[in-house]
Every structure is written in C-alpha cells, then in structure tokens.
Amino acid sequence: MSLYRDEGVVLRTQKLGEADRIITILTRRTGKVRGVAKGVRRTKSRFGARLEPFSHVDLQLHSGRSLDVITQVETLHPYGEAIVADYARYTAGTAMLETADRLTVGEKEPALRQFLLLVGGLRTLAEGGHEARLVLDAFFLRSLAVAGYAPALSECARCGAEAVRAFAIVAGGVVCGACRPAGAAVPAAETIALMIALLRGDWAAADASEARHRTECSGLVAAYLQWHLEHGIRSLRHVEREWPQATASEVRII
C-alpha cells in the first residue's frame, strides 16, 4: 500500500464493526476520500475526536483496495466547536457538508474549488459575523457556480434580455416576460439583489437586507439547488424548522 498525506474537511462518519469508523473527507489535492479510522470508537483512541464532522484536519493515509486507512490526524481548525454550540449554525453547517458531499460525486477526483469554498464557508459560519442563513445561501450559490449551475440573475436565462420579470428554476434563473414559463416565481427585486450580493460576496449589502427578502431568497436558492441535484438535501428539513418560511412553495407564484 502507498502512503500519502493531505488536508481535508470531515463530511460524515459511519460505524464499522465494533470500534472502527468510515470517515468521508473532502481533501485539498485528492478530492473526496473514504478512509477507515481503526479503533476510534474506543475511549483510549489517539485521534477519534479529531475526526468529527466540520473538522479541518491534516491526515496521513495508506491506500487500500476499497477503503484507505487513516494512520495519522492533526487538527488544523476545529470549526465544529463553534458551529455545534448554536442550532442555526449547526443546521446550516450540516447542510453545507451534505451539499459538498453530493456535488463531489466521484471519489479521488480533485475538487480544489469546492474544498476551498467549504473551508471558507465553515470558517465564516464559525466566526458568527453573519447570519447563518446568509452564509448557507452564499455557499449554495457559489457551490452551484463551481459545479457549472450558477443561476442567471442579471439578464434573462433564455434570451438575454435585461427586463426580467420572474424566476424560473427550470429555465436556469431570472426570465423576461416573453420567456416566462407557467408557474414561475415572482420574487421582489430586493430578493434578486440579495442573491447577486451573496454570489459576489458583497456582505455589506447582504447584511443590510430585510428578513422577508432573506426568507424569499432562501426558498428560491434551496429549490434551485435541489432541482439541479435531482434529490433533496435531507438536512434542509432541520434548517426549515428554524426558518419555517424558507420554502419555495411560499414564494409568490403567477
């Protein structure tokens, strides 16, 4: 077996046998990796606590036939300590981990931009300088952009016209009156402006937005993300319990 070293973020864990765990990690150079951490469920484990979700770690692994074996772990940034202490941040962070996992489908396929985006998102979430809902929506929008699914927000997704009237998920973003399909949502102009600010990283504009526009934005972004993934993000159900109005079904439809 060959030995290699990388840094990564722990996405999820699952039990294996009586004392081991399978750890899924998004790494800087290798991409998504699944590795076995032997004996980490024992109380005397040397690095069990370092391999929890949200942890940014430096690790050494042996390549295996189906699963690699984690042999060393050092914590770089324990983002989970701050994130799990607050419900809104915890549920948002969990949705971020699940989304990163879903968007990096293949194992050991480099995904540097997604890795850097996840590290930045978790760091921002842990620092608590912005509302968790805004950080989550910014992460969703930028993850979609990295994956090639960025929504059109400044001009019609179908014809390029600047006079936009609605937001249509199936069309790829905002649309003009002539291109608007049946059932398209009609969000406030301030909601679209907020989406643009989050995609560009304009936190001054995002932080100044009103709660009703944040709610409308969250519904649209979540619906758009899940439509492109073709499956729901399970952790979003917990996020919506904290923000019960943040669903696409509650956006005004015409």
XYZ file of N, CA and C in Angstrom:
762
model
N 0.844 -1.201 0.000
C 0.000 0.000 0.000
C 0.878 1.249 0.000
N 0.479 2.258 -0.773
C 1.228 3.512 -0.823
C 0.718 4.469 0.241
N 1.616 5.295 0.737
C 1.306 6.253 1.786
C 1.181 7.638 1.180
N 0.166 8.392 1.592
C 0.048 9.767 1.118
C -0.516 10.658 2.215
N -0.310 11.965 2.055
C -0.747 12.934 3.051
C -1.555 14.026 2.359
N -2.569 14.533 3.057
C -3.424 15.586 2.504
C -4.108 16.302 3.651
N -4.737 17.413 3.354
C -5.583 18.086 4.334
C -7.012 18.018 3.837
N -7.952 18.018 4.748
C -9.333 17.893 4.319
C -10.322 18.282 5.398
N -11.596 18.271 5.016
C -12.704 18.548 5.922
C -13.527 17.274 6.061
N -13.810 16.894 7.291
C -14.618 15.703 7.539
C -16.070 16.003 7.191
N -16.626 15.235 6.246
C -18.005 15.428 5.804
C -18.991 14.586 6.606
N -18.654 13.340 6.852
C -19.565 12.460 7.597
C -18.791 11.247 8.093
N -19.398 10.540 9.038
C -18.797 9.324 9.581
C -19.872 8.241 9.689
N -19.435 6.997 9.701
C -20.358 5.895 9.921
C -19.627 4.768 10.641
N -20.351 4.044 11.468
C -19.748 2.979 12.262
C -19.338 1.816 11.368
N -18.250 1.180 11.770
C -17.767 -0.018 11.085
C -17.279 -0.991 12.156
N -17.919 -2.147 12.223
C -17.537 -3.119 13.231
C -17.802 -2.606 14.631
N -16.993 -3.079 15.580
C -17.207 -2.729 16.971
C -16.479 -1.464 17.404
N -15.398 -1.109 16.722
C -14.589 0.011 17.211
C -14.142 0.981 16.132
N -14.390 0.659 14.863
C -13.874 1.484 13.765
C -14.950 2.419 13.208
N -14.512 3.348 12.395
C -15.432 4.223 11.664
C -14.921 4.425 10.245
N -15.870 4.583 9.318
C -15.540 5.032 7.964
C -15.721 6.544 7.949
N -14.683 7.263 7.556
C -14.691 8.715 7.542
C -14.680 9.196 6.093
N -15.653 10.001 5.716
C -15.673 10.607 4.378
C -15.123 12.021 4.486
N -14.087 12.310 3.705
C -13.356 13.566 3.811
C -13.220 14.194 2.431
N -13.440 15.498 2.340
C -13.157 16.241 1.110
C -11.783 16.858 1.283
N -10.826 16.421 0.489
C -9.444 16.855 0.653
C -9.031 17.884 -0.399
N -7.953 18.572 -0.101
C -7.461 19.632 -0.986
C -6.955 19.083 -2.315
N -6.138 18.056 -2.285
C -5.479 17.581 -3.504
C -6.115 16.322 -4.091
N -6.589 15.432 -3.246
C -7.070 14.133 -3.724
C -8.540 14.140 -4.095
N -9.309 15.045 -3.529
C -10.753 15.044 -3.736
C -11.451 14.329 -2.596
N -12.567 13.712 -2.865
C -13.313 13.022 -1.813
C -12.701 11.651 -1.558
N -12.450 11.382 -0.284
C -11.797 10.140 0.120
C -12.617 9.486 1.220
N -12.734 8.160 1.168
C -13.328 7.408 2.276
C -12.227 6.578 2.914
N -12.017 6.788 4.209
C -10.954 6.081 4.898
C -11.443 5.442 6.178
N -10.802 4.359 6.563
C -11.126 3.672 7.812
C -10.241 4.223 8.919
N -10.869 4.645 10.002
C -10.144 5.057 11.207
C -10.304 3.929 12.219
N -9.259 3.180 12.424
C -9.347 1.976 13.262
C -9.311 2.332 14.747
N -10.230 1.752 15.493
C -10.252 1.900 16.934
C -10.698 3.248 17.465
N -11.260 4.137 16.608
C -11.577 5.494 17.067
C -12.774 5.546 18.004
N -13.562 4.480 18.058
C -14.716 4.485 18.960
C -14.356 3.996 20.360
N -13.120 3.629 20.545
C -12.664 3.255 21.876
C -12.323 4.522 22.659
N -12.500 4.478 23.951
C -12.256 5.663 24.785
C -10.798 6.087 24.776
N -9.880 5.167 24.513
C -8.459 5.491 24.520
C -7.915 5.807 23.123
N -8.801 6.046 22.171
C -8.360 6.346 20.810
C -7.492 7.593 20.777
N -6.427 7.544 19.969
C -5.486 8.660 19.875
C -6.071 9.854 19.124
N -6.952 9.619 18.154
C -7.435 10.744 17.354
C -8.918 10.683 17.003
N -9.697 9.961 17.792
C -11.128 9.853 17.492
C -11.834 11.190 17.456
N -11.554 12.070 18.429
C -12.238 13.363 18.497
C -11.842 14.294 17.364
N -10.730 14.029 16.710
C -10.268 14.892 15.618
C -10.986 14.583 14.306
N -11.690 13.460 14.257
C -12.339 13.042 13.017
C -13.847 13.160 13.107
N -14.296 14.283 13.631
C -15.721 14.579 13.696
C -16.093 15.529 12.558
N -17.359 15.502 12.080
C -17.781 16.435 11.032
C -17.456 17.884 11.379
N -17.131 18.662 10.371
C -16.740 20.071 10.421
C -15.249 20.262 10.690
N -14.526 19.217 11.100
C -13.113 19.383 11.426
C -12.271 19.555 10.166
N -11.377 20.534 10.186
C -10.394 20.743 9.123
C -9.095 20.137 9.627
N -8.638 19.078 8.970
C -7.538 18.278 9.503
C -6.436 18.052 8.475
N -5.253 17.740 8.993
C -4.135 17.254 8.195
C -4.016 15.769 8.512
N -3.983 14.913 7.503
C -4.001 13.488 7.778
C -3.104 12.708 6.838
N -2.712 11.552 7.318
C -1.899 10.624 6.549
C -2.696 9.344 6.353
N -2.660 8.806 5.141
C -3.442 7.615 4.818
C -2.614 6.607 4.039
N -2.979 5.331 4.169
C -2.466 4.255 3.333
C -3.543 3.928 2.311
N -3.171 3.830 1.048
C -4.129 3.454 0.013
C -4.496 1.986 0.152
N -5.807 1.713 0.112
C -6.280 0.338 0.196
C -7.046 -0.052 -1.049
N -7.528 -1.280 -1.103
C -8.254 -1.756 -2.281
C -9.599 -1.056 -2.442
N -10.365 -0.981 -1.370
C -11.666 -0.323 -1.433
C -11.729 0.910 -0.545
N -11.109 0.811 0.631
C -11.071 1.932 1.567
C -9.632 2.182 1.986
N -9.247 3.447 2.074
C -7.934 3.785 2.582
C -7.938 3.683 4.107
N -6.771 3.664 4.693
C -6.643 3.558 6.145
C -5.982 4.821 6.684
N -6.664 5.485 7.610
C -6.138 6.710 8.214
C -5.167 6.327 9.324
N -3.938 6.810 9.224
C -2.916 6.431 10.202
C -2.506 7.584 11.111
N -2.651 8.821 10.653
C -2.302 9.979 11.470
C -3.295 11.105 11.200
N -3.608 11.883 12.225
C -4.513 13.024 12.086
C -4.051 14.152 13.002
N -3.998 15.357 12.457
C -3.727 16.547 13.259
C -4.791 17.590 12.932
N -5.331 18.232 13.936
C -6.358 19.256 13.734
C -5.736 20.559 13.268
N -6.269 21.098 12.179
C -5.849 22.415 11.696
C -6.780 23.502 12.227
N -8.087 23.273 12.072
C -9.088 24.221 12.566
C -10.303 23.441 13.079
N -10.598 23.516 14.364
C -11.754 22.798 14.921
C -13.044 23.599 14.761
N -13.495 23.766 13.529
C -14.673 24.592 13.276
C -15.909 24.070 14.011
N -15.959 22.768 14.235
C -17.131 22.191 14.872
C -17.398 22.712 16.272
N -16.361 23.127 16.984
C -16.540 23.597 18.356
C -17.498 24.779 18.421
N -17.350 25.730 17.512
C -18.236 26.893 17.497
C -19.550 26.592 16.801
N -19.508 25.761 15.761
C -20.706 25.503 14.967
C -21.740 24.705 15.752
N -21.328 23.661 16.461
C -22.303 22.804 17.145
C -22.901 23.474 18.381
N -22.323 24.582 18.814
C -22.832 25.273 20.006
C -24.054 26.127 19.715
N -24.381 26.306 18.438
C -25.510 27.154 18.052
C -26.371 26.386 17.052
N -27.683 26.289 17.329
C -28.552 25.464 16.486
C -28.586 25.949 15.036
N -28.738 27.242 14.829
C -28.826 27.768 13.463
C -27.540 27.500 12.695
N -26.403 27.697 13.335
C -25.131 27.440 12.670
C -24.923 25.945 12.429
N -25.353 25.133 13.401
C -25.181 23.685 13.252
C -25.999 23.144 12.077
N -27.264 23.523 11.989
C -28.093 23.014 10.896
C -27.622 23.539 9.543
N -27.192 24.804 9.508
C -26.646 25.356 8.258
C -25.367 24.630 7.872
N -24.488 24.401 8.844
C -23.244 23.706 8.558
C -23.460 22.284 8.086
N -24.431 21.600 8.677
C -24.747 20.237 8.262
C -25.221 20.210 6.814
N -26.031 21.193 6.437
C -26.496 21.288 5.043
C -25.335 21.567 4.101
N -24.356 22.342 4.556
C -23.179 22.624 3.736
C -22.360 21.359 3.504
N -22.155 20.577 4.562
C -21.403 19.331 4.417
C -22.107 18.373 3.466
N -23.422 18.238 3.616
C -24.169 17.325 2.750
C -24.116 17.774 1.291
N -24.213 19.066 1.065
C -24.157 19.587 -0.300
C -22.793 19.350 -0.925
N -21.729 19.610 -0.176
C -20.380 19.364 -0.687
C -20.194 17.887 -1.025
N -20.742 17.021 -0.193
C -20.665 15.579 -0.431
C -21.398 15.205 -1.715
N -22.568 15.776 -1.912
C -23.393 15.447 -3.082
C -22.804 15.999 -4.378
N -22.164 17.171 -4.289
C -21.635 17.795 -5.500
C -20.298 17.206 -5.941
N -19.613 16.523 -5.048
C -18.369 15.836 -5.409
C -18.676 14.348 -5.500
N -19.190 13.953 -6.633
C -19.735 12.603 -6.797
C -18.632 11.547 -6.794
N -17.616 11.717 -7.628
C -16.579 10.711 -7.761
C -15.548 10.784 -6.643
N -15.083 9.628 -6.208
C -14.027 9.599 -5.205
C -12.658 9.784 -5.865
N -11.791 10.470 -5.148
C -10.416 10.730 -5.577
C -10.348 11.459 -6.920
N -11.326 12.348 -7.130
C -11.295 13.260 -8.267
C -11.080 14.659 -7.708
N -9.949 15.311 -8.027
C -9.640 16.617 -7.434
C -10.802 17.593 -7.536
N -11.084 18.281 -6.421
C -12.174 19.255 -6.354
C -11.710 20.433 -5.503
N -10.617 21.061 -5.931
C -9.986 22.098 -5.132
C -10.914 23.271 -4.865
N -11.639 23.732 -5.869
C -12.509 24.904 -5.678
C -13.618 24.595 -4.675
N -14.181 23.404 -4.749
C -15.226 23.036 -3.794
C -14.641 22.910 -2.389
N -13.441 22.375 -2.277
C -12.781 22.269 -0.979
C -12.540 23.650 -0.370
N -11.989 24.569 -1.151
C -11.710 25.912 -0.646
C -12.995 26.643 -0.274
N -14.041 26.418 -1.068
C -15.329 27.034 -0.778
C -15.897 26.507 0.539
N -15.769 25.208 0.771
C -16.279 24.617 2.006
C -15.499 25.119 3.219
N -14.183 25.160 3.123
C -13.371 25.656 4.237
C -13.734 27.098 4.559
N -13.863 27.922 3.512
C -14.232 29.319 3.724
C -15.615 29.467 4.330
N -16.562 28.643 3.875
C -17.913 28.711 4.403
C -17.980 28.304 5.867
N -17.275 27.241 6.232
C -17.267 26.800 7.623
C -16.571 27.817 8.522
N -15.500 28.408 8.019
C -14.809 29.435 8.800
C -15.723 30.631 9.052
N -16.413 31.082 8.022
C -17.340 32.205 8.171
C -18.462 31.859 9.127
N -18.976 30.651 9.023
C -20.051 30.205 9.908
C -19.579 30.158 11.361
N -18.386 29.631 11.581
C -17.860 29.509 12.931
C -17.579 30.872 13.558
N -17.151 31.826 12.756
C -16.849 33.163 13.280
C -18.101 33.906 13.715
N -19.233 33.573 13.120
C -20.507 34.149 13.542
C -20.701 35.611 13.194
N -19.981 36.108 12.207
C -20.117 37.511 11.838
C -21.313 37.818 10.959
N -21.914 36.780 10.381
C -23.072 36.955 9.503
C -24.136 35.941 9.908
N -25.391 36.250 9.613
C -26.478 35.328 9.921
C -26.245 33.996 9.219
N -26.483 32.907 9.934
C -26.223 31.574 9.396
C -26.969 31.326 8.087
N -28.183 31.832 7.990
C -28.971 31.643 6.770
C -28.282 32.278 5.568
N -27.695 33.450 5.747
C -26.995 34.123 4.653
C -25.748 33.343 4.246
N -25.006 32.849 5.223
C -23.798 32.076 4.926
C -24.161 30.818 4.148
N -25.230 30.153 4.554
C -25.663 28.938 3.868
C -26.080 29.234 2.434
N -26.872 30.270 2.230
C -27.316 30.595 0.870
C -26.143 31.011 -0.016
N -25.190 31.737 0.555
C -23.997 32.110 -0.203
C -23.221 30.860 -0.609
N -23.107 29.922 0.305
C -22.409 28.669 -0.011
C -23.137 27.894 -1.106
N -24.457 27.803 -1.008
C -25.231 27.108 -2.038
C -25.006 27.736 -3.410
N -25.132 29.050 -3.487
C -25.000 29.729 -4.774
C -23.605 29.567 -5.368
N -22.587 29.680 -4.535
C -21.215 29.559 -5.041
C -20.881 28.113 -5.385
N -21.436 27.162 -4.631
C -21.233 25.753 -4.969
C -21.857 25.429 -6.321
N -23.034 25.972 -6.558
C -23.677 25.779 -7.854
C -22.832 26.383 -8.972
N -22.259 27.548 -8.716
C -21.415 28.196 -9.717
C -20.179 27.350 -10.015
N -19.549 26.800 -8.969
C -18.385 25.939 -9.151
C -18.746 24.705 -9.969
N -19.951 24.172 -9.747
C -20.407 22.982 -10.467
C -20.925 23.297 -11.871
N -20.991 24.576 -12.216
C -21.461 24.965 -13.545
C -22.941 25.219 -13.641
N -23.625 25.403 -12.490
C -25.064 25.592 -12.475
C -25.474 26.957 -11.920
N -24.622 27.940 -12.004
C -24.955 29.251 -11.452
C -26.227 29.795 -12.098
N -27.178 30.277 -11.307
C -28.408 30.817 -11.898
C -28.146 32.169 -12.569
N -28.860 32.428 -13.647
C -28.816 33.753 -14.262
C -29.574 34.709 -13.354
N -28.962 35.834 -13.009
C -29.591 36.763 -12.082
C -29.684 38.195 -12.601
N -28.943 38.508 -13.639
C -28.924 39.880 -14.152
C -29.662 40.042 -15.473
N -29.801 38.967 -16.221
C -30.495 39.030 -17.507
C -31.205 37.717 -17.758
N -32.145 37.722 -18.667
C -32.971 36.546 -18.925
C -32.123 35.325 -19.259
N -32.409 34.223 -18.568
C -31.646 32.998 -18.771
C -31.846 32.406 -20.154
N -32.927 32.792 -20.831
C -33.228 32.197 -22.135
C -32.844 33.078 -23.312
N -33.132 34.378 -23.221
C -32.868 35.236 -24.380
C -31.867 36.342 -24.104
N -31.484 36.532 -22.849
C -30.500 37.556 -22.516
C -31.066 38.945 -22.319
N -32.376 39.103 -22.372
C -32.990 40.425 -22.179
C -32.747 40.912 -20.747
N -32.631 42.229 -20.590
C -32.356 42.803 -19.280
C -33.625 43.032 -18.465
N -34.767 43.146 -19.106
C -36.027 43.414 -18.397
C -36.596 42.102 -17.860
N -36.122 41.673 -16.716
C -36.559 40.396 -16.158
C -37.827 40.581 -15.334
N -38.653 39.544 -15.305
C -39.944 39.612 -14.630
C -40.133 38.539 -13.575
N -39.435 37.408 -13.678
C -39.712 36.283 -12.794
C -38.466 35.427 -12.618
N -38.588 34.396 -11.766
C -37.501 33.441 -11.539
C -38.045 32.051 -11.822
N -37.432 31.382 -12.794
C -37.883 30.047 -13.202
C -36.750 29.051 -13.014
N -36.924 28.120 -12.120
C -35.881 27.141 -11.830
C -35.532 26.332 -13.072
N -36.547 25.867 -13.806
C -36.291 25.015 -14.972
C -35.606 25.773 -16.102
N -35.743 27.107 -16.109
C -35.119 27.916 -17.155
C -33.687 28.285 -16.800
N -33.335 28.179 -15.522
C -31.970 28.484 -15.124
C -31.777 29.825 -14.452
N -32.860 30.440 -13.976
C -32.722 31.709 -13.265
C -33.806 32.699 -13.644
N -33.460 33.976 -13.663
C -34.454 35.003 -13.972
C -34.805 34.977 -15.453
N -36.060 35.334 -15.749
C -36.542 35.333 -17.127
C -37.359 36.591 -17.380
N -37.433 36.965 -18.643
C -38.233 38.119 -19.035
C -39.692 37.694 -19.203
N -40.566 38.680 -19.473
C -41.975 38.382 -19.627
C -42.261 37.446 -20.780
N -41.526 37.591 -21.881
C -41.772 36.761 -23.058
C -41.332 35.314 -22.848
N -40.311 35.109 -22.033
C -39.763 33.761 -21.828
C -40.276 33.088 -20.559
N -41.088 33.791 -19.788
C -41.528 33.271 -18.502
C -42.434 32.063 -18.664
N -42.055 30.904 -18.092
C -42.920 29.724 -18.182
C -44.025 29.789 -17.138
N -45.029 28.980 -17.309
C -46.117 28.925 -16.340
C -45.591 28.461 -14.986
N -46.097 29.088 -13.935
C -45.701 28.699 -12.589
C -44.421 29.310 -12.091
N -43.826 30.225 -12.863
C -42.584 30.859 -12.425
C -42.828 31.729 -11.198
N -41.877 31.764 -10.298
C -41.980 32.597 -9.104
C -41.698 34.053 -9.461
N -42.303 34.969 -8.717
C -42.096 36.396 -8.948
C -41.574 37.012 -7.643
N -40.288 36.879 -7.380
C -39.727 37.427 -6.145
C -39.564 38.937 -6.243
N -39.406 39.577 -5.103
C -39.151 41.009 -5.066
C -37.789 41.303 -5.688
N -37.647 42.503 -6.239
C -36.362 42.896 -6.831
C -35.252 42.843 -5.796
N -35.598 43.161 -4.537
C -34.603 43.128 -3.465
C -34.106 41.705 -3.195
N -34.961 40.717 -3.452
C -34.556 39.324 -3.256
C -33.514 38.919 -4.282
N -33.736 39.300 -5.530
C -32.758 39.010 -6.579
C -31.458 39.749 -6.296
N -31.560 40.985 -5.829
C -30.358 41.758 -5.482
C -29.580 41.069 -4.369
N -30.287 40.478 -3.417
C -29.633 39.750 -2.342
C -28.912 38.523 -2.881
N -29.531 37.801 -3.786
C -28.887 36.629 -4.386
C -27.607 37.026 -5.116
N -27.660 38.151 -5.811
C -26.467 38.640 -6.510
C -25.369 38.990 -5.508
N -25.747 39.645 -4.423
C -24.770 40.028 -3.402
C -24.114 38.791 -2.781
N -24.909 37.769 -2.490
C -24.365 36.556 -1.893
C -23.437 35.827 -2.853
N -23.792 35.805 -4.119
C -22.954 35.139 -5.113
C -21.625 35.874 -5.285
N -21.654 37.189 -5.186
C -20.444 38.004 -5.370
C -19.649 38.199 -4.083
N -20.223 37.837 -2.950
C -19.540 38.051 -1.681
C -19.641 39.467 -1.172
N -20.690 40.174 -1.549
C -20.922 41.543 -1.080
C -21.658 41.469 0.254
N -20.917 41.275 1.338
C -21.539 41.065 2.640
C -22.176 42.323 3.198
N -21.684 43.490 2.827
C -22.309 44.725 3.306
C -23.753 44.808 2.833
N -23.973 44.491 1.561
C -25.328 44.514 1.011
C -26.167 43.377 1.585
N -25.579 42.204 1.730
C -26.318 41.058 2.251
C -26.753 41.288 3.693
N -25.854 41.808 4.520
C -26.180 42.032 5.931
C -27.239 43.111 6.112
N -27.346 44.007 5.135
C -28.319 45.093 5.224
C -29.698 44.694 4.702
N -29.849 43.487 4.186
C -31.117 43.047 3.605
C -32.167 42.834 4.681
N -33.437 42.894 4.272
C -34.554 42.699 5.197
C -34.868 41.213 5.362
N -35.458 40.868 6.500
C -35.752 39.473 6.821
C -36.653 38.824 5.775
N -37.652 39.551 5.278
C -38.579 38.951 4.307
C -37.884 38.608 2.998
N -36.900 39.398 2.615
C -36.158 39.108 1.391
C -35.184 37.954 1.612
N -34.650 37.830 2.826
C -33.789 36.688 3.146
C -34.587 35.388 3.096
N -35.810 35.439 3.605
C -36.672 34.259 3.593
C -37.008 33.843 2.170
N -37.368 34.814 1.353
C -37.704 34.526 -0.044
C -36.479 33.993 -0.786
N -35.329 34.582 -0.519
C -34.080 34.143 -1.139
C -33.771 32.701 -0.766
N -33.916 32.366 0.505
C -33.620 31.004 0.965
C -34.499 29.972 0.269
N -35.778 30.305 0.091
C -36.677 29.379 -0.584
C -36.278 29.130 -2.019
N -35.949 30.196 -2.733
C -35.555 30.063 -4.132
C -34.245 29.307 -4.284
N -33.269 29.650 -3.463
C -31.950 29.029 -3.573
C -32.036 27.537 -3.237
N -32.769 27.181 -2.175
C -32.902 25.773 -1.802
C -33.605 24.982 -2.902
N -34.657 25.540 -3.469
C -35.387 24.848 -4.536
C -34.511 24.685 -5.778
N -33.761 25.731 -6.115
C -32.895 25.681 -7.293
C -31.788 24.637 -7.111
N -31.184 24.612 -5.930
C -30.126 23.640 -5.647
C -30.644 22.216 -5.745
N -31.770 21.943 -5.106
C -32.281 20.582 -5.066
C -32.783 20.124 -6.428
N -33.251 21.048 -7.242
C -33.675 20.676 -8.594
C -32.464 20.207 -9.403
N -31.327 20.895 -9.256
C -30.135 20.500 -10.005
C -29.504 19.228 -9.455
N -29.633 18.993 -8.161
C -29.106 17.756 -7.587
C -30.010 16.566 -7.869
N -31.265 16.850 -8.239
C -32.276 15.835 -8.549
C -32.702 15.037 -7.315
N -32.239 15.437 -6.169
C -32.652 14.814 -4.910
C -32.658 15.899 -3.846
N -33.435 15.685 -2.800
C -33.485 16.656 -1.720
C -32.253 16.595 -0.842
N -31.964 17.718 -0.185
C -30.933 17.765 0.843
C -31.633 17.484 2.167
N -31.390 16.307 2.737
C -32.137 15.886 3.923
C -31.975 16.856 5.088
N -30.782 17.393 5.268
C -30.532 18.281 6.403
C -31.274 19.601 6.298
N -31.766 19.944 5.113
C -32.523 21.190 4.966
C -33.836 21.140 5.733
N -34.344 19.959 6.002
C -35.583 19.852 6.775
C -35.394 20.432 8.174
N -34.218 20.262 8.726
C -33.939 20.806 10.046
C -33.701 22.307 9.972
N -33.080 22.764 8.905
C -32.890 24.198 8.699
C -34.240 24.886 8.602
N -35.194 24.278 7.905
C -36.508 24.883 7.711
C -37.333 24.908 8.994
N -37.004 24.039 9.956
C -37.683 24.125 11.248
C -37.268 25.387 11.991
N -36.034 25.800 11.770
C -35.560 27.031 12.393
C -36.115 28.236 11.652
N -36.218 28.123 10.319
C -36.731 29.202 9.474
C -37.934 28.661 8.706
N -39.089 28.532 9.314
C -40.215 27.803 8.733
C -40.745 28.378 7.433
N -40.437 29.648 7.138
C -40.990 30.222 5.916
C -40.062 30.056 4.717
N -38.878 29.526 4.916
C -37.872 29.475 3.851
C -38.106 28.301 2.920
N -39.222 28.253 2.269
C -39.534 27.196 1.319
C -40.022 27.816 0.024
N -39.694 27.146 -1.067
C -40.035 27.688 -2.376
C -41.536 27.770 -2.579
N -42.297 26.896 -1.906
C -43.742 26.892 -2.109
C -44.401 28.147 -1.599
N -43.713 28.913 -0.765
C -44.300 30.108 -0.196
C -43.903 31.382 -0.947
N -43.105 31.219 -2.012
C -42.773 32.362 -2.852
C -43.963 32.665 -3.762
N -44.254 33.920 -3.966
C -45.438 34.306 -4.760
C -45.312 33.769 -6.190
N -46.346 33.097 -6.629
C -46.362 32.469 -7.962
C -47.428 33.131 -8.835
N -47.133 33.249 -10.141
C -48.175 33.692 -11.062
C -48.215 32.725 -12.243
